[in-house]
Amino acid sequence: MIPPTQPAGGAANLRLYRDAEDLARAAAEELQLRARQGIESRGWFSVALSGGSTPKRLFRVLADRPFRDALPWERIHVFWGDERTVPPDHPDSNYGSAHEALLSQVAIPAANVHRVEGERDPEDAAARYEQLLRRQFEVASDRLPQFDLIFLGLGTDGHTASLFPGSEALHERQRLVVAPWIEKLDTYRVTLTPPVINHAACILFLVSGQDKAEVLERIFEHPDERPALPAQTIRPTAGEMLWLVDEPAGRSLMRGGDADLV
Ligand code: 6PG
């Protein structure tokens, strides 16, 4: 049994898996479970994918049996937590990566795929994505869309989505989507804002690899560190938060007694 671990920002369940493959399969099973729940209660399921390299293994698991045939893709709507400011066919595109490994391999209707138009002016892309969210979730300007599931990755600097340390985006409380300049990357990004992420029914961090062990330890062992790391500002206000971590990334937490292998 995994003891609930309480990093900054509220209750969270930390689950450790032997390796990246077990981790990806567990994430796919979690998505399948929540898709079934979401569809039963609302008729459709909304999931925001994260970017970078970690989710690629998850995409391959979802594009393969049993998930490829078992998931009700016609009722699943896919979004992104953040996107790079590049065209969809660019190798850095989060949409492009998911399309190649997953969306082009399963029977998901094109109308169910809601990408950020990274090829546009960043501010324009953010505004159009925000309008898309309000339309799809049927929420007026004073309400937040509630995603059923938001996948988040974790950078070694503690960033998540495209909320980077020191970014103004961390303090955004009105807008759903912003396009911050990321100094360290010398580029703009488009990202969901903390209020939207925190309002999700389930926030699921997917963390893999030895290079994430140090930042993960900071998050779990030093929750009161200031300034808080961006990932530490993610606090579920309406749902739950899960951390699915493989052993190389979570080794120090095992030593600290925070968690055991699932
Ligand atoms: C992105 C992400 C970003 C990512 C982390 C971890 O667009 O890059 O959404 O937040 O999840 O940087 O990336 P890796 O999985 O590649 O380590």
PDB file of C-alpha atoms and ligand atoms in Angstrom:
ATOM      1  CA  MET A   1       0.000   0.000   0.000  1.00  0.00           C
ATOM      2  CA  ILE A   2       1.400   3.395  -0.912  1.00  0.00           C
ATOM      3  CA  PRO A   3       1.114   5.859   1.958  1.00  0.00           C
ATOM      4  CA  PRO A   4      -0.540   9.089   0.744  1.00  0.00           C
ATOM      5  CA  THR A   5       2.222  11.618   0.437  1.00  0.00           C
ATOM      6  CA  GLN A   6       1.489  15.227   1.133  1.00  0.00           C
ATOM      7  CA  PRO A   7       3.667  17.518  -0.970  1.00  0.00           C
ATOM      8  CA  ALA A   8       2.917  21.206  -0.871  1.00  0.00           C
ATOM      9  CA  GLY A   9      -0.536  21.970  -2.028  1.00  0.00           C
ATOM     10  CA  GLY A  10      -2.666  19.227  -0.740  1.00  0.00           C
ATOM     11  CA  ALA A  11      -3.248  15.533  -0.723  1.00  0.00           C
ATOM     12  CA  ALA A  12      -1.480  13.492  -3.355  1.00  0.00           C
ATOM     13  CA  ASN A  13      -0.987   9.826  -3.960  1.00  0.00           C
ATOM     14  CA  LEU A  14       2.489   8.784  -4.917  1.00  0.00           C
ATOM     15  CA  ARG A  15       2.776   5.517  -6.780  1.00  0.00           C
ATOM     16  CA  LEU A  16       6.159   4.107  -7.738  1.00  0.00           C
ATOM     17  CA  TYR A  17       6.708   1.702 -10.629  1.00  0.00           C
ATOM     18  CA  ARG A  18       9.700  -0.503 -11.405  1.00  0.00           C
ATOM     19  CA  ASP A  19      10.466   1.091 -14.761  1.00  0.00           C
ATOM     20  CA  ALA A  20       9.188   3.413 -17.466  1.00  0.00           C
ATOM     21  CA  GLU A  21       7.183   0.650 -19.162  1.00  0.00           C
ATOM     22  CA  ASP A  22       5.257  -0.243 -15.993  1.00  0.00           C
ATOM     23  CA  LEU A  23       4.742   3.475 -15.432  1.00  0.00           C
ATOM     24  CA  ALA A  24       3.290   4.013 -18.908  1.00  0.00           C
ATOM     25  CA  ARG A  25       0.955   1.018 -18.534  1.00  0.00           C
ATOM     26  CA  ALA A  26      -0.280   2.299 -15.167  1.00  0.00           C
ATOM     27  CA  ALA A  27      -0.944   5.714 -16.685  1.00  0.00           C
ATOM     28  CA  ALA A  28      -2.897   4.128 -19.535  1.00  0.00           C
ATOM     29  CA  GLU A  29      -4.965   2.117 -17.027  1.00  0.00           C
ATOM     30  CA  GLU A  30      -5.652   5.292 -15.040  1.00  0.00           C
ATOM     31  CA  LEU A  31      -6.817   7.046 -18.217  1.00  0.00           C
ATOM     32  CA  GLN A  32      -9.068   4.096 -19.103  1.00  0.00           C
ATOM     33  CA  LEU A  33     -10.629   4.093 -15.623  1.00  0.00           C
ATOM     34  CA  ARG A  34     -11.297   7.820 -15.658  1.00  0.00           C
ATOM     35  CA  ALA A  35     -12.558   7.770 -19.214  1.00  0.00           C
ATOM     36  CA  ARG A  36     -15.142   5.164 -18.235  1.00  0.00           C
ATOM     37  CA  GLN A  37     -16.190   7.286 -15.207  1.00  0.00           C
ATOM     38  CA  GLY A  38     -16.306  10.526 -17.194  1.00  0.00           C
ATOM     39  CA  ILE A  39     -18.347   9.055 -20.023  1.00  0.00           C
ATOM     40  CA  GLU A  40     -20.791   7.424 -17.611  1.00  0.00           C
ATOM     41  CA  SER A  41     -21.449  10.733 -15.868  1.00  0.00           C
ATOM     42  CA  ARG A  42     -21.230  13.254 -18.720  1.00  0.00           C
ATOM     43  CA  GLY A  43     -21.216  11.318 -21.957  1.00  0.00           C
ATOM     44  CA  TRP A  44     -17.722  12.456 -22.910  1.00  0.00           C
ATOM     45  CA  PHE A  45     -14.222  12.532 -21.432  1.00  0.00           C
ATOM     46  CA  SER A  46     -11.692  15.333 -21.566  1.00  0.00           C
ATOM     47  CA  VAL A  47      -7.965  14.719 -21.205  1.00  0.00           C
ATOM     48  CA  ALA A  48      -5.121  17.217 -21.575  1.00  0.00           C
ATOM     49  CA  LEU A  49      -1.855  15.606 -22.653  1.00  0.00           C
ATOM     50  CA  SER A  50       1.536  16.826 -21.550  1.00  0.00           C
ATOM     51  CA  GLY A  51       4.484  17.327 -23.828  1.00  0.00           C
ATOM     52  CA  GLY A  52       8.147  16.424 -23.871  1.00  0.00           C
ATOM     53  CA  SER A  53       9.531  12.893 -23.990  1.00  0.00           C
ATOM     54  CA  THR A  54       7.969  11.168 -20.959  1.00  0.00           C
ATOM     55  CA  PRO A  55       4.467  10.733 -22.392  1.00  0.00           C
ATOM     56  CA  LYS A  56       5.731   9.183 -25.644  1.00  0.00           C
ATOM     57  CA  ARG A  57       5.845   5.737 -24.046  1.00  0.00           C
ATOM     58  CA  LEU A  58       2.299   6.246 -22.779  1.00  0.00           C
ATOM     59  CA  PHE A  59       1.190   7.177 -26.303  1.00  0.00           C
ATOM     60  CA  ARG A  60       2.654   3.945 -27.667  1.00  0.00           C
ATOM     61  CA  VAL A  61       0.903   1.881 -24.960  1.00  0.00           C
ATOM     62  CA  LEU A  62      -2.427   3.573 -25.757  1.00  0.00           C
ATOM     63  CA  ALA A  63      -1.927   2.996 -29.489  1.00  0.00           C
ATOM     64  CA  ASP A  64      -1.420  -0.715 -28.898  1.00  0.00           C
ATOM     65  CA  ARG A  65      -3.715  -3.523 -27.698  1.00  0.00           C
ATOM     66  CA  PRO A  66      -5.708  -3.608 -25.463  1.00  0.00           C
ATOM     67  CA  PHE A  67      -6.172   0.151 -25.163  1.00  0.00           C
ATOM     68  CA  ARG A  68      -6.344   0.880 -28.901  1.00  0.00           C
ATOM     69  CA  ASP A  69      -9.466  -1.273 -29.221  1.00  0.00           C
ATOM     70  CA  ALA A  70     -10.869  -0.958 -25.687  1.00  0.00           C
ATOM     71  CA  LEU A  71     -11.020   2.815 -25.262  1.00  0.00           C
ATOM     72  CA  PRO A  72     -14.210   4.588 -26.499  1.00  0.00           C
ATOM     73  CA  TRP A  73     -12.232   7.036 -28.656  1.00  0.00           C
ATOM     74  CA  GLU A  74     -15.390   8.517 -30.175  1.00  0.00           C
ATOM     75  CA  ARG A  75     -16.258   9.870 -26.695  1.00  0.00           C
ATOM     76  CA  ILE A  76     -12.759  11.025 -25.789  1.00  0.00           C
ATOM     77  CA  HIS A  77     -11.681  14.623 -26.427  1.00  0.00           C
ATOM     78  CA  VAL A  78      -7.957  15.352 -26.404  1.00  0.00           C
ATOM     79  CA  PHE A  79      -6.385  18.686 -25.497  1.00  0.00           C
ATOM     80  CA  TRP A  80      -2.916  19.832 -24.470  1.00  0.00           C
ATOM     81  CA  GLY A  81      -1.676  21.346 -21.227  1.00  0.00           C
ATOM     82  CA  ASP A  82       0.875  23.328 -23.161  1.00  0.00           C
ATOM     83  CA  GLU A  83       2.377  23.676 -26.606  1.00  0.00           C
ATOM     84  CA  ARG A  84       5.483  24.958 -28.238  1.00  0.00           C
ATOM     85  CA  THR A  85       5.181  27.899 -30.643  1.00  0.00           C
ATOM     86  CA  VAL A  86       5.913  25.831 -33.716  1.00  0.00           C
ATOM     87  CA  PRO A  87       3.776  24.394 -36.534  1.00  0.00           C
ATOM     88  CA  PRO A  88       2.025  21.055 -35.916  1.00  0.00           C
ATOM     89  CA  ASP A  89       4.442  19.176 -38.173  1.00  0.00           C
ATOM     90  CA  HIS A  90       7.528  20.541 -36.381  1.00  0.00           C
ATOM     91  CA  PRO A  91       9.535  17.888 -34.437  1.00  0.00           C
ATOM     92  CA  ASP A  92       9.107  19.949 -31.235  1.00  0.00           C
ATOM     93  CA  SER A  93       5.308  20.089 -31.487  1.00  0.00           C
ATOM     94  CA  ASN A  94       3.538  18.370 -28.583  1.00  0.00           C
ATOM     95  CA  TYR A  95       0.535  17.875 -30.850  1.00  0.00           C
ATOM     96  CA  GLY A  96       2.796  16.461 -33.561  1.00  0.00           C
ATOM     97  CA  SER A  97       4.361  13.999 -31.140  1.00  0.00           C
ATOM     98  CA  ALA A  98       0.965  12.747 -29.912  1.00  0.00           C
ATOM     99  CA  HIS A  99      -0.448  12.633 -33.435  1.00  0.00           C
ATOM    100  CA  GLU A 100       2.428  10.538 -34.728  1.00  0.00           C
ATOM    101  CA  ALA A 101       2.572   8.052 -31.826  1.00  0.00           C
ATOM    102  CA  LEU A 102      -1.099   7.842 -30.897  1.00  0.00           C
ATOM    103  CA  LEU A 103      -3.796   9.930 -32.568  1.00  0.00           C
ATOM    104  CA  SER A 104      -3.002   8.728 -36.072  1.00  0.00           C
ATOM    105  CA  GLN A 105      -3.135   5.122 -34.803  1.00  0.00           C
ATOM    106  CA  VAL A 106      -6.551   5.036 -33.104  1.00  0.00           C
ATOM    107  CA  ALA A 107     -10.151   5.678 -34.162  1.00  0.00           C
ATOM    108  CA  ILE A 108     -10.466   9.135 -32.615  1.00  0.00           C
ATOM    109  CA  PRO A 109     -12.545  11.570 -34.685  1.00  0.00           C
ATOM    110  CA  ALA A 110     -10.573  14.609 -35.872  1.00  0.00           C
ATOM    111  CA  ALA A 111     -13.255  16.811 -34.250  1.00  0.00           C
ATOM    112  CA  ASN A 112     -12.235  15.375 -30.867  1.00  0.00           C
ATOM    113  CA  VAL A 113      -8.654  16.618 -31.149  1.00  0.00           C
ATOM    114  CA  HIS A 114      -8.228  20.192 -29.942  1.00  0.00           C
ATOM    115  CA  ARG A 115      -4.696  21.397 -30.534  1.00  0.00           C
ATOM    116  CA  VAL A 116      -3.092  24.718 -29.715  1.00  0.00           C
ATOM    117  CA  GLU A 117      -2.298  26.495 -32.985  1.00  0.00           C
ATOM    118  CA  GLY A 118       1.394  26.824 -32.289  1.00  0.00           C
ATOM    119  CA  GLU A 119       2.029  28.171 -35.756  1.00  0.00           C
ATOM    120  CA  ARG A 120       0.199  31.406 -34.917  1.00  0.00           C
ATOM    121  CA  ASP A 121       1.366  34.487 -33.071  1.00  0.00           C
ATOM    122  CA  PRO A 122       1.690  33.213 -29.453  1.00  0.00           C
ATOM    123  CA  GLU A 123      -0.811  35.649 -27.956  1.00  0.00           C
ATOM    124  CA  ASP A 124      -3.268  34.868 -30.737  1.00  0.00           C
ATOM    125  CA  ALA A 125      -2.790  31.121 -30.246  1.00  0.00           C
ATOM    126  CA  ALA A 126      -3.451  31.509 -26.512  1.00  0.00           C
ATOM    127  CA  ALA A 127      -6.592  33.583 -27.057  1.00  0.00           C
ATOM    128  CA  ARG A 128      -7.965  31.165 -29.663  1.00  0.00           C
ATOM    129  CA  TYR A 129      -7.247  28.141 -27.445  1.00  0.00           C
ATOM    130  CA  GLU A 130      -9.006  29.852 -24.546  1.00  0.00           C
ATOM    131  CA  GLN A 131     -12.044  30.480 -26.762  1.00  0.00           C
ATOM    132  CA  LEU A 132     -11.941  26.838 -27.850  1.00  0.00           C
ATOM    133  CA  LEU A 133     -11.948  25.683 -24.225  1.00  0.00           C
ATOM    134  CA  ARG A 134     -14.855  27.948 -23.295  1.00  0.00           C
ATOM    135  CA  ARG A 135     -16.803  26.664 -26.296  1.00  0.00           C
ATOM    136  CA  GLN A 136     -16.034  22.982 -25.736  1.00  0.00           C
ATOM    137  CA  PHE A 137     -16.688  23.045 -21.990  1.00  0.00           C
ATOM    138  CA  GLU A 138     -19.554  25.548 -22.370  1.00  0.00           C
ATOM    139  CA  VAL A 139     -18.196  27.860 -19.678  1.00  0.00           C
ATOM    140  CA  ALA A 140     -18.746  31.612 -19.567  1.00  0.00           C
ATOM    141  CA  SER A 141     -16.012  34.108 -18.711  1.00  0.00           C
ATOM    142  CA  ASP A 142     -16.564  33.817 -14.964  1.00  0.00           C
ATOM    143  CA  ARG A 143     -16.187  30.023 -14.782  1.00  0.00           C
ATOM    144  CA  LEU A 144     -13.375  27.501 -15.204  1.00  0.00           C
ATOM    145  CA  PRO A 145     -13.506  24.475 -17.527  1.00  0.00           C
ATOM    146  CA  GLN A 146     -13.064  21.254 -15.599  1.00  0.00           C
ATOM    147  CA  PHE A 147     -10.894  18.699 -17.359  1.00  0.00           C
ATOM    148  CA  ASP A 148     -11.537  15.113 -16.300  1.00  0.00           C
ATOM    149  CA  LEU A 149      -7.812  14.406 -16.462  1.00  0.00           C
ATOM    150  CA  ILE A 150      -4.735  16.560 -16.961  1.00  0.00           C
ATOM    151  CA  PHE A 151      -1.380  14.868 -17.480  1.00  0.00           C
ATOM    152  CA  LEU A 152       1.604  16.894 -16.322  1.00  0.00           C
ATOM    153  CA  GLY A 153       5.304  16.308 -16.740  1.00  0.00           C
ATOM    154  CA  LEU A 154       8.053  17.653 -14.513  1.00  0.00           C
ATOM    155  CA  GLY A 155      11.170  19.483 -15.626  1.00  0.00           C
ATOM    156  CA  THR A 156      14.428  19.170 -13.713  1.00  0.00           C
ATOM    157  CA  ASP A 157      13.964  22.838 -12.739  1.00  0.00           C
ATOM    158  CA  GLY A 158      10.544  22.068 -11.286  1.00  0.00           C
ATOM    159  CA  HIS A 159       8.547  23.469 -14.201  1.00  0.00           C
ATOM    160  CA  THR A 160       5.367  21.797 -15.312  1.00  0.00           C
ATOM    161  CA  ALA A 161       3.299  22.397 -18.424  1.00  0.00           C
ATOM    162  CA  SER A 162       4.967  25.621 -19.566  1.00  0.00           C
ATOM    163  CA  LEU A 163       4.925  27.197 -16.106  1.00  0.00           C
ATOM    164  CA  PHE A 164       8.588  27.914 -15.505  1.00  0.00           C
ATOM    165  CA  PRO A 165      10.334  29.273 -12.379  1.00  0.00           C
ATOM    166  CA  GLY A 166       9.913  33.046 -12.103  1.00  0.00           C
ATOM    167  CA  SER A 167       7.279  33.209 -14.827  1.00  0.00           C
ATOM    168  CA  GLU A 168       4.433  35.695 -14.582  1.00  0.00           C
ATOM    169  CA  ALA A 169       2.181  32.862 -15.772  1.00  0.00           C
ATOM    170  CA  LEU A 170       2.463  31.345 -12.289  1.00  0.00           C
ATOM    171  CA  HIS A 171       0.453  34.293 -10.926  1.00  0.00           C
ATOM    172  CA  GLU A 172      -2.256  34.365 -13.613  1.00  0.00           C
ATOM    173  CA  ARG A 173      -5.669  34.069 -11.974  1.00  0.00           C
ATOM    174  CA  GLN A 174      -8.069  35.295 -14.667  1.00  0.00           C
ATOM    175  CA  ARG A 175      -7.083  33.820 -17.999  1.00  0.00           C
ATOM    176  CA  LEU A 176      -7.310  30.122 -18.885  1.00  0.00           C
ATOM    177  CA  VAL A 177      -4.405  30.197 -21.340  1.00  0.00           C
ATOM    178  CA  VAL A 178      -1.354  32.478 -21.615  1.00  0.00           C
ATOM    179  CA  ALA A 179       1.700  32.742 -23.839  1.00  0.00           C
ATOM    180  CA  PRO A 180       4.705  33.518 -21.624  1.00  0.00           C
ATOM    181  CA  TRP A 181       8.209  34.315 -22.883  1.00  0.00           C
ATOM    182  CA  ILE A 182      10.542  31.606 -21.543  1.00  0.00           C
ATOM    183  CA  GLU A 183      13.926  33.272 -21.095  1.00  0.00           C
ATOM    184  CA  LYS A 184      15.913  30.068 -20.633  1.00  0.00           C
ATOM    185  CA  LEU A 185      14.486  28.603 -23.832  1.00  0.00           C
ATOM    186  CA  ASP A 186      14.561  31.892 -25.747  1.00  0.00           C
ATOM    187  CA  THR A 187      11.041  31.264 -26.997  1.00  0.00           C
ATOM    188  CA  TYR A 188       7.363  31.749 -26.263  1.00  0.00           C
ATOM    189  CA  ARG A 189       5.213  28.861 -25.083  1.00  0.00           C
ATOM    190  CA  VAL A 190       1.421  28.516 -24.781  1.00  0.00           C
ATOM    191  CA  THR A 191       0.169  27.023 -21.512  1.00  0.00           C
ATOM    192  CA  LEU A 192      -2.863  26.380 -19.367  1.00  0.00           C
ATOM    193  CA  THR A 193      -2.767  28.553 -16.274  1.00  0.00           C
ATOM    194  CA  PRO A 194      -2.690  27.297 -12.655  1.00  0.00           C
ATOM    195  CA  PRO A 195      -6.415  27.935 -11.997  1.00  0.00           C
ATOM    196  CA  VAL A 196      -7.437  25.687 -14.910  1.00  0.00           C
ATOM    197  CA  ILE A 197      -4.978  22.939 -14.036  1.00  0.00           C
ATOM    198  CA  ASN A 198      -5.931  23.022 -10.362  1.00  0.00           C
ATOM    199  CA  HIS A 199      -9.627  22.793 -11.220  1.00  0.00           C
ATOM    200  CA  ALA A 200      -9.235  19.434 -12.978  1.00  0.00           C
ATOM    201  CA  ALA A 201     -11.041  16.391 -11.578  1.00  0.00           C
ATOM    202  CA  CYS A 202      -7.700  14.585 -11.674  1.00  0.00           C
ATOM    203  CA  ILE A 203      -4.176  16.009 -12.031  1.00  0.00           C
ATOM    204  CA  LEU A 204      -1.722  13.261 -12.907  1.00  0.00           C
ATOM    205  CA  PHE A 205       2.019  13.906 -12.809  1.00  0.00           C
ATOM    206  CA  LEU A 206       3.959  11.383 -14.863  1.00  0.00           C
ATOM    207  CA  VAL A 207       7.649  11.413 -13.902  1.00  0.00           C
ATOM    208  CA  SER A 208      10.314   9.098 -15.249  1.00  0.00           C
ATOM    209  CA  GLY A 209      14.072   8.910 -15.164  1.00  0.00           C
ATOM    210  CA  GLN A 210      16.987   9.380 -12.833  1.00  0.00           C
ATOM    211  CA  ASP A 211      17.435  13.002 -13.888  1.00  0.00           C
ATOM    212  CA  LYS A 212      14.163  13.859 -12.095  1.00  0.00           C
ATOM    213  CA  ALA A 213      15.139  12.279  -8.740  1.00  0.00           C
ATOM    214  CA  GLU A 214      16.575  15.474  -7.247  1.00  0.00           C
ATOM    215  CA  VAL A 215      13.677  17.770  -8.141  1.00  0.00           C
ATOM    216  CA  LEU A 216      11.186  15.139  -7.014  1.00  0.00           C
ATOM    217  CA  GLU A 217      12.924  14.919  -3.648  1.00  0.00           C
ATOM    218  CA  ARG A 218      12.767  18.726  -3.305  1.00  0.00           C
ATOM    219  CA  ILE A 219       9.047  18.659  -4.031  1.00  0.00           C
ATOM    220  CA  PHE A 220       8.217  15.927  -1.544  1.00  0.00           C
ATOM    221  CA  GLU A 221      10.848  16.461   1.150  1.00  0.00           C
ATOM    222  CA  HIS A 222      10.872  20.275   1.160  1.00  0.00           C
ATOM    223  CA  PRO A 223       7.271  21.315   0.478  1.00  0.00           C
ATOM    224  CA  ASP A 224       7.753  24.639   2.285  1.00  0.00           C
ATOM    225  CA  GLU A 225      10.730  25.749   0.189  1.00  0.00           C
ATOM    226  CA  ARG A 226      10.333  29.311  -1.071  1.00  0.00           C
ATOM    227  CA  PRO A 227      10.007  30.392  -3.793  1.00  0.00           C
ATOM    228  CA  ALA A 228       7.955  27.313  -4.473  1.00  0.00           C
ATOM    229  CA  LEU A 229       8.812  25.370  -7.593  1.00  0.00           C
ATOM    230  CA  PRO A 230       6.116  25.683 -10.270  1.00  0.00           C
ATOM    231  CA  ALA A 231       5.096  22.052  -9.767  1.00  0.00           C
ATOM    232  CA  GLN A 232       4.629  22.815  -6.051  1.00  0.00           C
ATOM    233  CA  THR A 233       2.063  25.474  -6.897  1.00  0.00           C
ATOM    234  CA  ILE A 234      -0.180  22.846  -8.499  1.00  0.00           C
ATOM    235  CA  ARG A 235      -2.813  22.236  -5.837  1.00  0.00           C
ATOM    236  CA  PRO A 236      -6.075  20.439  -6.653  1.00  0.00           C
ATOM    237  CA  THR A 237      -9.045  22.655  -5.772  1.00  0.00           C
ATOM    238  CA  ALA A 238     -11.778  20.401  -7.119  1.00  0.00           C
ATOM    239  CA  GLY A 239     -10.355  16.936  -7.471  1.00  0.00           C
ATOM    240  CA  GLU A 240      -7.366  14.778  -6.755  1.00  0.00           C
ATOM    241  CA  MET A 241      -3.698  14.673  -7.644  1.00  0.00           C
ATOM    242  CA  LEU A 242      -1.671  11.563  -8.410  1.00  0.00           C
ATOM    243  CA  TRP A 243       2.062  11.210  -8.875  1.00  0.00           C
ATOM    244  CA  LEU A 244       2.996   8.218 -11.019  1.00  0.00           C
ATOM    245  CA  VAL A 245       6.772   7.854 -10.832  1.00  0.00           C
ATOM    246  CA  ASP A 246       9.235   5.214 -11.949  1.00  0.00           C
ATOM    247  CA  GLU A 247      11.906   3.896  -9.590  1.00  0.00           C
ATOM    248  CA  PRO A 248      14.864   5.794 -11.122  1.00  0.00           C
ATOM    249  CA  ALA A 249      12.995   9.076 -10.547  1.00  0.00           C
ATOM    250  CA  GLY A 250      11.584   8.114  -7.162  1.00  0.00           C
ATOM    251  CA  ARG A 251      14.580   6.330  -5.663  1.00  0.00           C
ATOM    252  CA  SER A 252      15.262   9.012  -3.082  1.00  0.00           C
ATOM    253  CA  LEU A 253      11.620   8.963  -1.982  1.00  0.00           C
ATOM    254  CA  MET A 254      11.854   5.238  -1.373  1.00  0.00           C
ATOM    255  CA  ARG A 255      14.932   5.806   0.756  1.00  0.00           C
ATOM    256  CA  GLY A 256      13.004   8.502   2.638  1.00  0.00           C
ATOM    257  CA  GLY A 257      10.221   6.021   3.316  1.00  0.00           C
ATOM    258  CA  ASP A 258       7.721   8.132   1.394  1.00  0.00           C
ATOM    259  CA  ALA A 259       6.764   5.354  -0.931  1.00  0.00           C
ATOM    260  CA  ASP A 260       7.179   1.722  -1.944  1.00  0.00           C
ATOM    261  CA  LEU A 261       6.967   0.077  -5.324  1.00  0.00           C
ATOM    262  CA  VAL A 262       3.470  -0.695  -6.528  1.00  0.00           C
TER     263      VAL A 262
HETATM  264  C1  6PG B   1       6.723  20.413 -22.627  1.00  0.00           C
HETATM  265  C2  6PG B   1       6.050  19.939 -21.390  1.00  0.00           C
HETATM  266  C3  6PG B   1       6.920  20.039 -20.196  1.00  0.00           C
HETATM  267  C4  6PG B   1       7.428  18.639 -19.946  1.00  0.00           C
HETATM  268  C5  6PG B   1       8.595  18.656 -18.995  1.00  0.00           C
HETATM  269  C6  6PG B   1       9.194  17.256 -18.851  1.00  0.00           C
HETATM  270  O1  6PG B   1       6.039  20.909 -23.514  1.00  0.00           O
HETATM  271  O2  6PG B   1       7.955  20.202 -22.687  1.00  0.00           O
HETATM  272  O3  6PG B   1       4.804  19.933 -21.269  1.00  0.00           O
HETATM  273  O4  6PG B   1       6.286  20.534 -19.059  1.00  0.00           O
HETATM  274  O5  6PG B   1       6.360  17.855 -19.427  1.00  0.00           O
HETATM  275  O6  6PG B   1       9.559  19.532 -19.525  1.00  0.00           O
HETATM  276  O7  6PG B   1       9.683  16.894 -20.123  1.00  0.00           O
HETATM  277  P1  6PG B   1      10.335  15.439 -20.388  1.00  0.00           P
HETATM  278  O8  6PG B   1       9.227  14.453 -20.264  1.00  0.00           O
HETATM  279  O9  6PG B   1      10.873  15.530 -21.782  1.00  0.00           O
HETATM  280  O10 6PG B   1      11.398  15.254 -19.333  1.00  0.00           O
END
